[in-house]
PDB file of C-alpha atoms in Angstrom:
ATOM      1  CA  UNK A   1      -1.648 -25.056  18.934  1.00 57.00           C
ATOM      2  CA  UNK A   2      -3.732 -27.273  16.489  1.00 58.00           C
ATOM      3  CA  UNK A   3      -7.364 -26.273  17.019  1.00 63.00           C
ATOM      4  CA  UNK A   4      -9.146 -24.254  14.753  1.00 67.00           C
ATOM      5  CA  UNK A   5     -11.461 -23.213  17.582  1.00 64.00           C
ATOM      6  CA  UNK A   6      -8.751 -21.632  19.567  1.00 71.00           C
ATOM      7  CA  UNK A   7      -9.661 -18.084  20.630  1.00 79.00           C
ATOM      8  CA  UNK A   8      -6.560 -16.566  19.854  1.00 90.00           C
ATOM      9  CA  UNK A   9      -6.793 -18.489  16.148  1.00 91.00           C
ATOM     10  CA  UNK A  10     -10.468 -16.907  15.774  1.00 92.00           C
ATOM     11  CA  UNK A  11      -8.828 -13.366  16.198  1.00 95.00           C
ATOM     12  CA  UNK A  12      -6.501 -13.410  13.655  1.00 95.00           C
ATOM     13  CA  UNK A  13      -9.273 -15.117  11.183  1.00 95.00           C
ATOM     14  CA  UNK A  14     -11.120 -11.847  11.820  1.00 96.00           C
ATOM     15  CA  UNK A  15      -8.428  -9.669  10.747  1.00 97.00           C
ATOM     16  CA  UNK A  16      -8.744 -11.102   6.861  1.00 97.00           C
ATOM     17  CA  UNK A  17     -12.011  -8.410   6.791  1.00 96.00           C
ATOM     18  CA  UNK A  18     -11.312  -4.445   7.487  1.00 95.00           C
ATOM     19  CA  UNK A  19     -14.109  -4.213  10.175  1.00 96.00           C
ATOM     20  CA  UNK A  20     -11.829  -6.576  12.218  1.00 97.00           C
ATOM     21  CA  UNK A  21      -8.776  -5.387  11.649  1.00 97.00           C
ATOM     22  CA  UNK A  22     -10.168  -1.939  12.212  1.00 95.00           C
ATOM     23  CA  UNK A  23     -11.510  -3.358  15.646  1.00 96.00           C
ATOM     24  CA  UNK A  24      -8.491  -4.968  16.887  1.00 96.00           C
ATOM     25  CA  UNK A  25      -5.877  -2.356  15.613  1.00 96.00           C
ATOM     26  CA  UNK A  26      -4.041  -4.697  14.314  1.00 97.00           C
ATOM     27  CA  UNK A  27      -3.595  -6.241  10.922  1.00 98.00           C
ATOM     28  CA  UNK A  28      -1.469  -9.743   9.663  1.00 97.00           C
ATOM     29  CA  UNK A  29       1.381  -9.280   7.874  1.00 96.00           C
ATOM     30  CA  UNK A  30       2.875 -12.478   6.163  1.00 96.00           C
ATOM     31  CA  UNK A  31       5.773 -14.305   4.839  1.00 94.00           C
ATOM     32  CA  UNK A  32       9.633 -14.009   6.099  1.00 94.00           C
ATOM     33  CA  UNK A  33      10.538 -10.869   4.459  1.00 94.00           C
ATOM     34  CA  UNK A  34       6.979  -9.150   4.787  1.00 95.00           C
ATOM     35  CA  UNK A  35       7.499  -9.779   8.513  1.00 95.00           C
ATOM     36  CA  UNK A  36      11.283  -8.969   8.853  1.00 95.00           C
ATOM     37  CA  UNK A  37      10.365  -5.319   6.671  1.00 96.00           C
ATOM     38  CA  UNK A  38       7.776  -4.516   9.552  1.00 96.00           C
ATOM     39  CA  UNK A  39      10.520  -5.267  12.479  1.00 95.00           C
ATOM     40  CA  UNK A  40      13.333  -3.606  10.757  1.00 94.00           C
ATOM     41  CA  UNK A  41      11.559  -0.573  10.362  1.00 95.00           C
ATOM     42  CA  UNK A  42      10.291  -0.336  13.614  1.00 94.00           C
ATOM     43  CA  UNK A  43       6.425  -1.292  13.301  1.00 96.00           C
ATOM     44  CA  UNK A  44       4.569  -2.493  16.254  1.00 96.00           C
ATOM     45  CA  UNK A  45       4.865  -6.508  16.016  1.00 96.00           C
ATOM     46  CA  UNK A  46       1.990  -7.628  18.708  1.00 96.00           C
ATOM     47  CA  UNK A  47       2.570 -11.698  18.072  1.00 96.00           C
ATOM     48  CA  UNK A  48       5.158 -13.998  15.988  1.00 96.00           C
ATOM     49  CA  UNK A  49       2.793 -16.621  14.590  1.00 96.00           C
ATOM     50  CA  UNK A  50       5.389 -19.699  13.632  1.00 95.00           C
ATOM     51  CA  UNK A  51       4.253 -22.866  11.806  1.00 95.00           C
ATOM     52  CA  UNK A  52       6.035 -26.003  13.921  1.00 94.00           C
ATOM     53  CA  UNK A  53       8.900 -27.147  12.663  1.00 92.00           C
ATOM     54  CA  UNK A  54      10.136 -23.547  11.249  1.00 91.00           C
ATOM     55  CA  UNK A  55      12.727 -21.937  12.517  1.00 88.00           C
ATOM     56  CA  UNK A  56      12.607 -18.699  13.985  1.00 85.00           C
ATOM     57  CA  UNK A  57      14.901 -16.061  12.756  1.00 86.00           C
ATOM     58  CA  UNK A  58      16.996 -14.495  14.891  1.00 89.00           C
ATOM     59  CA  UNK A  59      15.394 -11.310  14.987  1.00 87.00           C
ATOM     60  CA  UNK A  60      12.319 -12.566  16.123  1.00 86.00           C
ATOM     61  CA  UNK A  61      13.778 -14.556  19.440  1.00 81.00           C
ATOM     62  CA  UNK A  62      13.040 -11.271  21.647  1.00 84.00           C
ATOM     63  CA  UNK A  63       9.114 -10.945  20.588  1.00 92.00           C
ATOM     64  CA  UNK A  64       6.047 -12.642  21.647  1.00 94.00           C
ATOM     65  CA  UNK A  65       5.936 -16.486  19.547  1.00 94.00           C
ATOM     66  CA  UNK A  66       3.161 -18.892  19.229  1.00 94.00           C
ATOM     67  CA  UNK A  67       3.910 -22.193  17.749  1.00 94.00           C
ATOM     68  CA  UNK A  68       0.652 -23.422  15.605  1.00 94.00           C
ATOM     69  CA  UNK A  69       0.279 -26.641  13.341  1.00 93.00           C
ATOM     70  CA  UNK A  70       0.605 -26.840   9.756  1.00 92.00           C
ATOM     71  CA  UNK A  71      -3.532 -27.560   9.640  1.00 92.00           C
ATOM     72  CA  UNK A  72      -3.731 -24.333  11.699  1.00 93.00           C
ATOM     73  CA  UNK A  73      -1.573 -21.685   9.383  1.00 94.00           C
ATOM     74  CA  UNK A  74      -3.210 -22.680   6.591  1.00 93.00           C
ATOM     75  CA  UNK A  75      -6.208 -21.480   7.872  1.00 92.00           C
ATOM     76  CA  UNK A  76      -4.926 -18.392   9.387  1.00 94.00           C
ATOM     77  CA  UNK A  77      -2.685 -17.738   6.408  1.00 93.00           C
ATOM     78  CA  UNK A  78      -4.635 -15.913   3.353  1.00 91.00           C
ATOM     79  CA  UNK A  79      -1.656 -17.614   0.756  1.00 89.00           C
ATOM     80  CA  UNK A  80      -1.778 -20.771  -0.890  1.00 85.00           C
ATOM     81  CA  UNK A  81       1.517 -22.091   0.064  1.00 88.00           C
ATOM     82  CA  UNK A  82       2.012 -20.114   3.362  1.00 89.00           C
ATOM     83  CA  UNK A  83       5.912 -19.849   4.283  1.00 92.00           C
ATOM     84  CA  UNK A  84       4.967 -20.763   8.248  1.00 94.00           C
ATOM     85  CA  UNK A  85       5.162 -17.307   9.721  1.00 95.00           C
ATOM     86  CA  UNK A  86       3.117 -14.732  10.088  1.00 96.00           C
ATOM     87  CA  UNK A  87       2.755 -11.715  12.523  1.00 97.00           C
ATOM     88  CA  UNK A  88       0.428  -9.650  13.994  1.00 97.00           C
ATOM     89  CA  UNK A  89       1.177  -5.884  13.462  1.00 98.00           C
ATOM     90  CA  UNK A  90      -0.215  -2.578  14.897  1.00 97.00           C
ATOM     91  CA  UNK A  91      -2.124  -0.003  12.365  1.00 96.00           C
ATOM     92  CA  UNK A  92      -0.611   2.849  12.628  1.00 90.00           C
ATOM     93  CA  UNK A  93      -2.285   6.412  13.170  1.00 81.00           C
ATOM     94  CA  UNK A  94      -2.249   8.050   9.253  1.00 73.00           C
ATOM     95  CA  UNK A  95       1.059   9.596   8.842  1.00 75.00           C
ATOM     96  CA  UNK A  96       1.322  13.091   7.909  1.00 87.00           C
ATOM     97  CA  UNK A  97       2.265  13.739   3.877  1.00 91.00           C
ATOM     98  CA  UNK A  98       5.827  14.441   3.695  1.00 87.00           C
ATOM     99  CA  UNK A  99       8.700  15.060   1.302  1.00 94.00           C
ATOM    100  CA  UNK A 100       8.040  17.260  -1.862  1.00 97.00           C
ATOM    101  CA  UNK A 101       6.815  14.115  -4.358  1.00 98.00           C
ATOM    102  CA  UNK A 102       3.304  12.535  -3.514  1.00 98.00           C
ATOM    103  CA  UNK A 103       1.113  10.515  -5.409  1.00 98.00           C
ATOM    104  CA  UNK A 104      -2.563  10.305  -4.399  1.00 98.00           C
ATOM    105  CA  UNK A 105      -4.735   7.543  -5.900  1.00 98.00           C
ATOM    106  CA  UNK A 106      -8.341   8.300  -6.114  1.00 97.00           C
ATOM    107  CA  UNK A 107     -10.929   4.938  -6.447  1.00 96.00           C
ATOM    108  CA  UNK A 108      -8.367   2.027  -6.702  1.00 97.00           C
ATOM    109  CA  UNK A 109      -9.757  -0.998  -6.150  1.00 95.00           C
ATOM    110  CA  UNK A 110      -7.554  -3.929  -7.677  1.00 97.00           C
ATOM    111  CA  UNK A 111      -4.881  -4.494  -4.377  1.00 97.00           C
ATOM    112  CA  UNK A 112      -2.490  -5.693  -6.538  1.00 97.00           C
ATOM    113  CA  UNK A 113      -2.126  -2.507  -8.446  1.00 97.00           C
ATOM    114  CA  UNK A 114      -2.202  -0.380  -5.195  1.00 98.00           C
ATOM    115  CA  UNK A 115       0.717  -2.144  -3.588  1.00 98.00           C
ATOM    116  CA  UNK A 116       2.195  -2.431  -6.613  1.00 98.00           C
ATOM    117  CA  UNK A 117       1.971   1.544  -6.939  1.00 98.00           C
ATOM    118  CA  UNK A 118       2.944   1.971  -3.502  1.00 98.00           C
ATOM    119  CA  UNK A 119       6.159  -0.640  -4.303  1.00 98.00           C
ATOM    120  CA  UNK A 120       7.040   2.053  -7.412  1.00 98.00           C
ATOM    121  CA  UNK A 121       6.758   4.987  -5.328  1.00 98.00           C
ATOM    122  CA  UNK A 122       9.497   4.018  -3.029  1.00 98.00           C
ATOM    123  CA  UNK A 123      11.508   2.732  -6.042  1.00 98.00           C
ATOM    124  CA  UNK A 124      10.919   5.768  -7.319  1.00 98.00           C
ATOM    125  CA  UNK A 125      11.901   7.833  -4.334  1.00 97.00           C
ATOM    126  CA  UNK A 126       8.566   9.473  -3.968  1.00 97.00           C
ATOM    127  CA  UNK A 127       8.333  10.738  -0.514  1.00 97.00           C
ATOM    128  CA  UNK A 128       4.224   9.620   0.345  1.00 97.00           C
ATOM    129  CA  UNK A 129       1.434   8.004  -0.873  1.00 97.00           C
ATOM    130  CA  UNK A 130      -2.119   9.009  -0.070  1.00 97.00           C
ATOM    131  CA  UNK A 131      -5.039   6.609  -0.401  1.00 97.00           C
ATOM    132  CA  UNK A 132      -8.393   8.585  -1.244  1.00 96.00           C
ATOM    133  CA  UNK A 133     -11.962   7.571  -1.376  1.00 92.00           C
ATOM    134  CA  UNK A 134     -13.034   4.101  -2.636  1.00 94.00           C
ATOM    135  CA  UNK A 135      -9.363   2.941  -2.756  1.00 96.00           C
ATOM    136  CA  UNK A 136      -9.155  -0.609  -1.620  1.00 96.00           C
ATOM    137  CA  UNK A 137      -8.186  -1.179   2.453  1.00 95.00           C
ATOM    138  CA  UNK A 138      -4.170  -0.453   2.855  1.00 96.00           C
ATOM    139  CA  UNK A 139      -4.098  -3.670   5.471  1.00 96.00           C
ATOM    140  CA  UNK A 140      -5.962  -5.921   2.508  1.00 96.00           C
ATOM    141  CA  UNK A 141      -3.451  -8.979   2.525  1.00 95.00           C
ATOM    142  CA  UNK A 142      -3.045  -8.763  -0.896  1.00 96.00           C
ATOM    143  CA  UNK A 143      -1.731  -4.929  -0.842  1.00 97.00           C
ATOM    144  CA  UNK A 144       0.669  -6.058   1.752  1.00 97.00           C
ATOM    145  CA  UNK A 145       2.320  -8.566  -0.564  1.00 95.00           C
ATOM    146  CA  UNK A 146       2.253  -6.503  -3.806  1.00 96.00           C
ATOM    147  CA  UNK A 147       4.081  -3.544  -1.856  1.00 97.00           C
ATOM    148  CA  UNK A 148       6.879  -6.216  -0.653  1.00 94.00           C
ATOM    149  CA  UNK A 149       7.456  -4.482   2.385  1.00 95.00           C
ATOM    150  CA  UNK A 150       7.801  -0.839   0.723  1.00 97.00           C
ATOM    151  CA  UNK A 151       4.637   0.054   3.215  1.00 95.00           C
ATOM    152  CA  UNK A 152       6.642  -0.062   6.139  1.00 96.00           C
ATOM    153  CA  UNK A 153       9.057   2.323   4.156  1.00 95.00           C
ATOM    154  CA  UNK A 154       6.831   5.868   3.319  1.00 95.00           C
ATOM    155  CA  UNK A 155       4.233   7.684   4.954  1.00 95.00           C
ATOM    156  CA  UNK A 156       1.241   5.750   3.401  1.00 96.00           C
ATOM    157  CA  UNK A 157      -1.963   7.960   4.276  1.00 94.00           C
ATOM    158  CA  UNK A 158      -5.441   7.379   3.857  1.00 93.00           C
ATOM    159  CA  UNK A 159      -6.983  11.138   3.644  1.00 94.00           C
ATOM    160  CA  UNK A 160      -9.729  12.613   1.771  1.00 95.00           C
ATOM    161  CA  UNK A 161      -8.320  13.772  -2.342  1.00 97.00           C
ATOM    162  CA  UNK A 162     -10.589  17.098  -2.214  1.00 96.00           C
ATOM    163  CA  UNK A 163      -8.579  18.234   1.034  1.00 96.00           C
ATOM    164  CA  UNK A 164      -5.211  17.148   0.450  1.00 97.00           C
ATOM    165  CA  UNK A 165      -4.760  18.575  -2.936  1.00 97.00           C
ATOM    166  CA  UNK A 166      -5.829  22.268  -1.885  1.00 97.00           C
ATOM    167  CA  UNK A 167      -3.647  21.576   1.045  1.00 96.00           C
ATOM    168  CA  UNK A 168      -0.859  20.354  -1.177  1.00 97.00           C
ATOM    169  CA  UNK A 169      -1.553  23.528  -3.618  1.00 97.00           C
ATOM    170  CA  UNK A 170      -1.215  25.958  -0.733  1.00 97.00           C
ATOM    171  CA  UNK A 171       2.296  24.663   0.382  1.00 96.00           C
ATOM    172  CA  UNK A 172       3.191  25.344  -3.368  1.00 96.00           C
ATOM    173  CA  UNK A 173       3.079  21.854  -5.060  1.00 97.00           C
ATOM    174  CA  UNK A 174       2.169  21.492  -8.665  1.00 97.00           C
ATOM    175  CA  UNK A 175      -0.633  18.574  -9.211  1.00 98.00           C
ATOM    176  CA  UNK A 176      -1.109  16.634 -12.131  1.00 97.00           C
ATOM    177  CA  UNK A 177      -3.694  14.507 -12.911  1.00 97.00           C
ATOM    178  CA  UNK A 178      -2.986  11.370 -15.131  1.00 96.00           C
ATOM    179  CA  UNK A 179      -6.011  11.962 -17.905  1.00 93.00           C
ATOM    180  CA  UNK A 180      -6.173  11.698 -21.552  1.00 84.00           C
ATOM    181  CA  UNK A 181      -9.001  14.637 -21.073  1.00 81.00           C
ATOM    182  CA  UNK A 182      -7.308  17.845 -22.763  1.00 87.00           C
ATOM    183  CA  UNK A 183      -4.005  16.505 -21.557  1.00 94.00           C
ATOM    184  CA  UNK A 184      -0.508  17.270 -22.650  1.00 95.00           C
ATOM    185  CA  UNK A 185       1.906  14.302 -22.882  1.00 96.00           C
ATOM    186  CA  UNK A 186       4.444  14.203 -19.921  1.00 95.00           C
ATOM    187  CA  UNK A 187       7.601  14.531 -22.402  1.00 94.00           C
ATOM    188  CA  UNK A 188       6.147  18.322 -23.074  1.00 95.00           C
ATOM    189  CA  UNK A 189       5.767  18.946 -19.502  1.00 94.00           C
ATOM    190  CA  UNK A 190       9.019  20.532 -17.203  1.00 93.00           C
ATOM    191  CA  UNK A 191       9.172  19.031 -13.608  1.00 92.00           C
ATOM    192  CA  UNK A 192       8.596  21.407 -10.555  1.00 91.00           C
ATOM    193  CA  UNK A 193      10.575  20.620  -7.685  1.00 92.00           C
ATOM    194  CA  UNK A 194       6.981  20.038  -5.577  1.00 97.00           C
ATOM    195  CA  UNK A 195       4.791  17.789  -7.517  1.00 97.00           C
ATOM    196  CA  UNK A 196       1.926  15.664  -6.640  1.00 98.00           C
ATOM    197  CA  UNK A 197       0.204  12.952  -8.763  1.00 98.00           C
ATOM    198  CA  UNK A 198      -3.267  11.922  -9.111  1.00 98.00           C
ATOM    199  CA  UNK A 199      -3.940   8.397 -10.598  1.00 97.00           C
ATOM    200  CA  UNK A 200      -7.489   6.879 -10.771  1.00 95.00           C
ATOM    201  CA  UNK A 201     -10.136   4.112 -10.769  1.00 91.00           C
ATOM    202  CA  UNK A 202      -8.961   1.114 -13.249  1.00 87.00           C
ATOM    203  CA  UNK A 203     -12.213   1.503 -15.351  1.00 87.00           C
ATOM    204  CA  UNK A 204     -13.358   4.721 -14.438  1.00 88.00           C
ATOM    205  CA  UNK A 205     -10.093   7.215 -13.992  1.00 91.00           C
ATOM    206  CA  UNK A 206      -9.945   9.865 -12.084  1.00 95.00           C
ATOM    207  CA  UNK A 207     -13.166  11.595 -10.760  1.00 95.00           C
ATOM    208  CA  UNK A 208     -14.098  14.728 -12.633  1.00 95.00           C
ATOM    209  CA  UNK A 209     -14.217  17.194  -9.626  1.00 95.00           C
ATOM    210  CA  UNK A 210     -10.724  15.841  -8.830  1.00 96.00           C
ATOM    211  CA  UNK A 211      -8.984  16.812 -12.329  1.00 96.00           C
ATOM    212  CA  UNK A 212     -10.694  20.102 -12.395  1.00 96.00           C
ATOM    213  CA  UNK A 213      -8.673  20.788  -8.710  1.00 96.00           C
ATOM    214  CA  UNK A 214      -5.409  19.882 -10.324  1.00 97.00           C
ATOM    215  CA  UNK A 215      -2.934  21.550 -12.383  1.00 96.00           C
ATOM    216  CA  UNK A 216      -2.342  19.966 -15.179  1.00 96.00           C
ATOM    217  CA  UNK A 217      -3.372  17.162 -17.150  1.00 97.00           C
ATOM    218  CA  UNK A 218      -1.208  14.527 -18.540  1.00 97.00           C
ATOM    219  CA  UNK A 219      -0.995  11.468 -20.816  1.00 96.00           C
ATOM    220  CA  UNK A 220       1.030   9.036 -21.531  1.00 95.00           C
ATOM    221  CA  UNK A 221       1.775   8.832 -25.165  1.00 93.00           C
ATOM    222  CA  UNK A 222       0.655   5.057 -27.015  1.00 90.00           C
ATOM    223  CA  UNK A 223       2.983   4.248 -29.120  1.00 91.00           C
ATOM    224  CA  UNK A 224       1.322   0.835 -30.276  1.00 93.00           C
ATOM    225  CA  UNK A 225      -2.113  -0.729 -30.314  1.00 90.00           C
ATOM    226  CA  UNK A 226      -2.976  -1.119 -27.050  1.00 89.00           C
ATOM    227  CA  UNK A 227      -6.168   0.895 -25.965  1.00 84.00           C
ATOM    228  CA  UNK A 228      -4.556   1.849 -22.530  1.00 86.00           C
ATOM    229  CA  UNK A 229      -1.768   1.402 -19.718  1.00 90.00           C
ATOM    230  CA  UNK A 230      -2.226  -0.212 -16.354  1.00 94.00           C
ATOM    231  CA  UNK A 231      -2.574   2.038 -14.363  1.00 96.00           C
ATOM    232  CA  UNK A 232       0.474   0.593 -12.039  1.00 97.00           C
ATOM    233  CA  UNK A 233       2.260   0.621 -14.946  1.00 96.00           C
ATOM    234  CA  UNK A 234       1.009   4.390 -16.104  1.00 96.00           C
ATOM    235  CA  UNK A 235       2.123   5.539 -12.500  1.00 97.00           C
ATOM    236  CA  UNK A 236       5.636   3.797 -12.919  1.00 97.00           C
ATOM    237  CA  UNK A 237       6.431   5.798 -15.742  1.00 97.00           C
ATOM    238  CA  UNK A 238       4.844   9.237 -14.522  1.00 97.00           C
ATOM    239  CA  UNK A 239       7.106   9.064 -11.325  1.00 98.00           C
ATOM    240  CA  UNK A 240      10.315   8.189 -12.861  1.00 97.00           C
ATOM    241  CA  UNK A 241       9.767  11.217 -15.493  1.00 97.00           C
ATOM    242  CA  UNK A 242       9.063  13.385 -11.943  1.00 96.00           C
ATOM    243  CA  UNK A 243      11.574  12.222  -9.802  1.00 94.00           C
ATOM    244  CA  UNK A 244      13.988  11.798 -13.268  1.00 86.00           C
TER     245      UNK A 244
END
């Protein structure tokens, strides 16, 4: 396939924006391992999209492949040295929250942090992630790469904060809110064996209604100069200590 005007090449241009991705069902995952992570763990793959001239892995020889030019996956590809395959993938239906450690990030809108986060959580062996209001799109192509296949992993779920931490609270978990407001630094604070984690907005923080639901406020101690923490970083540290 070479032209740009293809039908099946205008499709998968429209799922760089949420409204068409949210349309179609379907989002593009990218890049060998990217690809391979949604196969392996058993994620809908709708179409192999294979630059000519690459080979095709050997897990892929049983699904659905279109051969396209070089010209073509550039434009379908939303990297800047594409690695010549790509795939389209089905959304799937939220998950439900499982496992007794959660974090829930409320207003995130850099998508390298959030798949970053989500990439820490399953290093961390956090058992879910929820995405609250005003976090960026889960199927943004630059979440997908920053998680490095960890979405395909854990029960990623886009729910509303208010909701899911008075559900959490009822089923017994402890919440904390990362906050330097009246917060106690984490090092003071014992670990319950159900804890969920609220991180927030990279200028803002968290929401004020949403660290009034929680538990407990905490801080991370700085040691040096620096005004704050990423807020990746900040949630790195916070689920180690947790899951320590």
């Amino acid at each position: 396939m070479t032209s740009l005007q293809n039908d099946k090449v205008k499709q998968w241009v429209k799922l760089h924006k949420r409204k068409g991705r949210s349309k179609a069902g379907m989002f593009l995952a990218e890049g060998f391992h990217v690809v391979e992570e949604a196969y392996e763990n058993g994620w809908n793959i709708v179409e192999i999209i294979l630059q000519e001239g690459i080979d095709c892995p050997g897990w892929c020889q049983y699904l659905p492949v279109t051969f396209i030019s070089k010209s073509v996956m550039q434009h379908v590809a939303q990297t800047e040295t594409p690695q010549g395959i790509a795939a389209t993938v089905t959304i799937k239906e939220s998950e439900k929250i499982d496992g007794d450690t959660v974090i829930l990030l409320d207003g995130l809108q850099d998508p390298g942090n959030v798949g970053t986060i989500i990439r820490t959580a399953d290093a961390a062996g956090f058992d879910s992630v929820v995405l609250g209001e005003g976090t960026v799109d889960l199927y943004n192509d630059k979440v997908i790469r920053s998680t490095q296949g960890s979405l395909f992993h854990l029960p990623v779920v886009q729910a509303d904060l208010k909701e899911t931490i008075s559900s959490l609270q009822q089923e017994g978990f402890t919440v904390w809110a990362a906050s330097v407001q009246n917060a106690t630094s984490y090092e003071q604070l014992p670990t319950t064996s159900k804890t969920a984690l609220i991180v927030g907005n990279e200028g803002a923080g968290i929401r004020e209604e949403i660290i009034r639901m929680s538990d407990q406020s905490v801080r991370i101690p700085i040691r040096g100069k620096a005004e704050s923490l990423n807020v990746s970083i900040a949630a790195g540290v916070l689920m180690y200590y947790i899951n320590n």
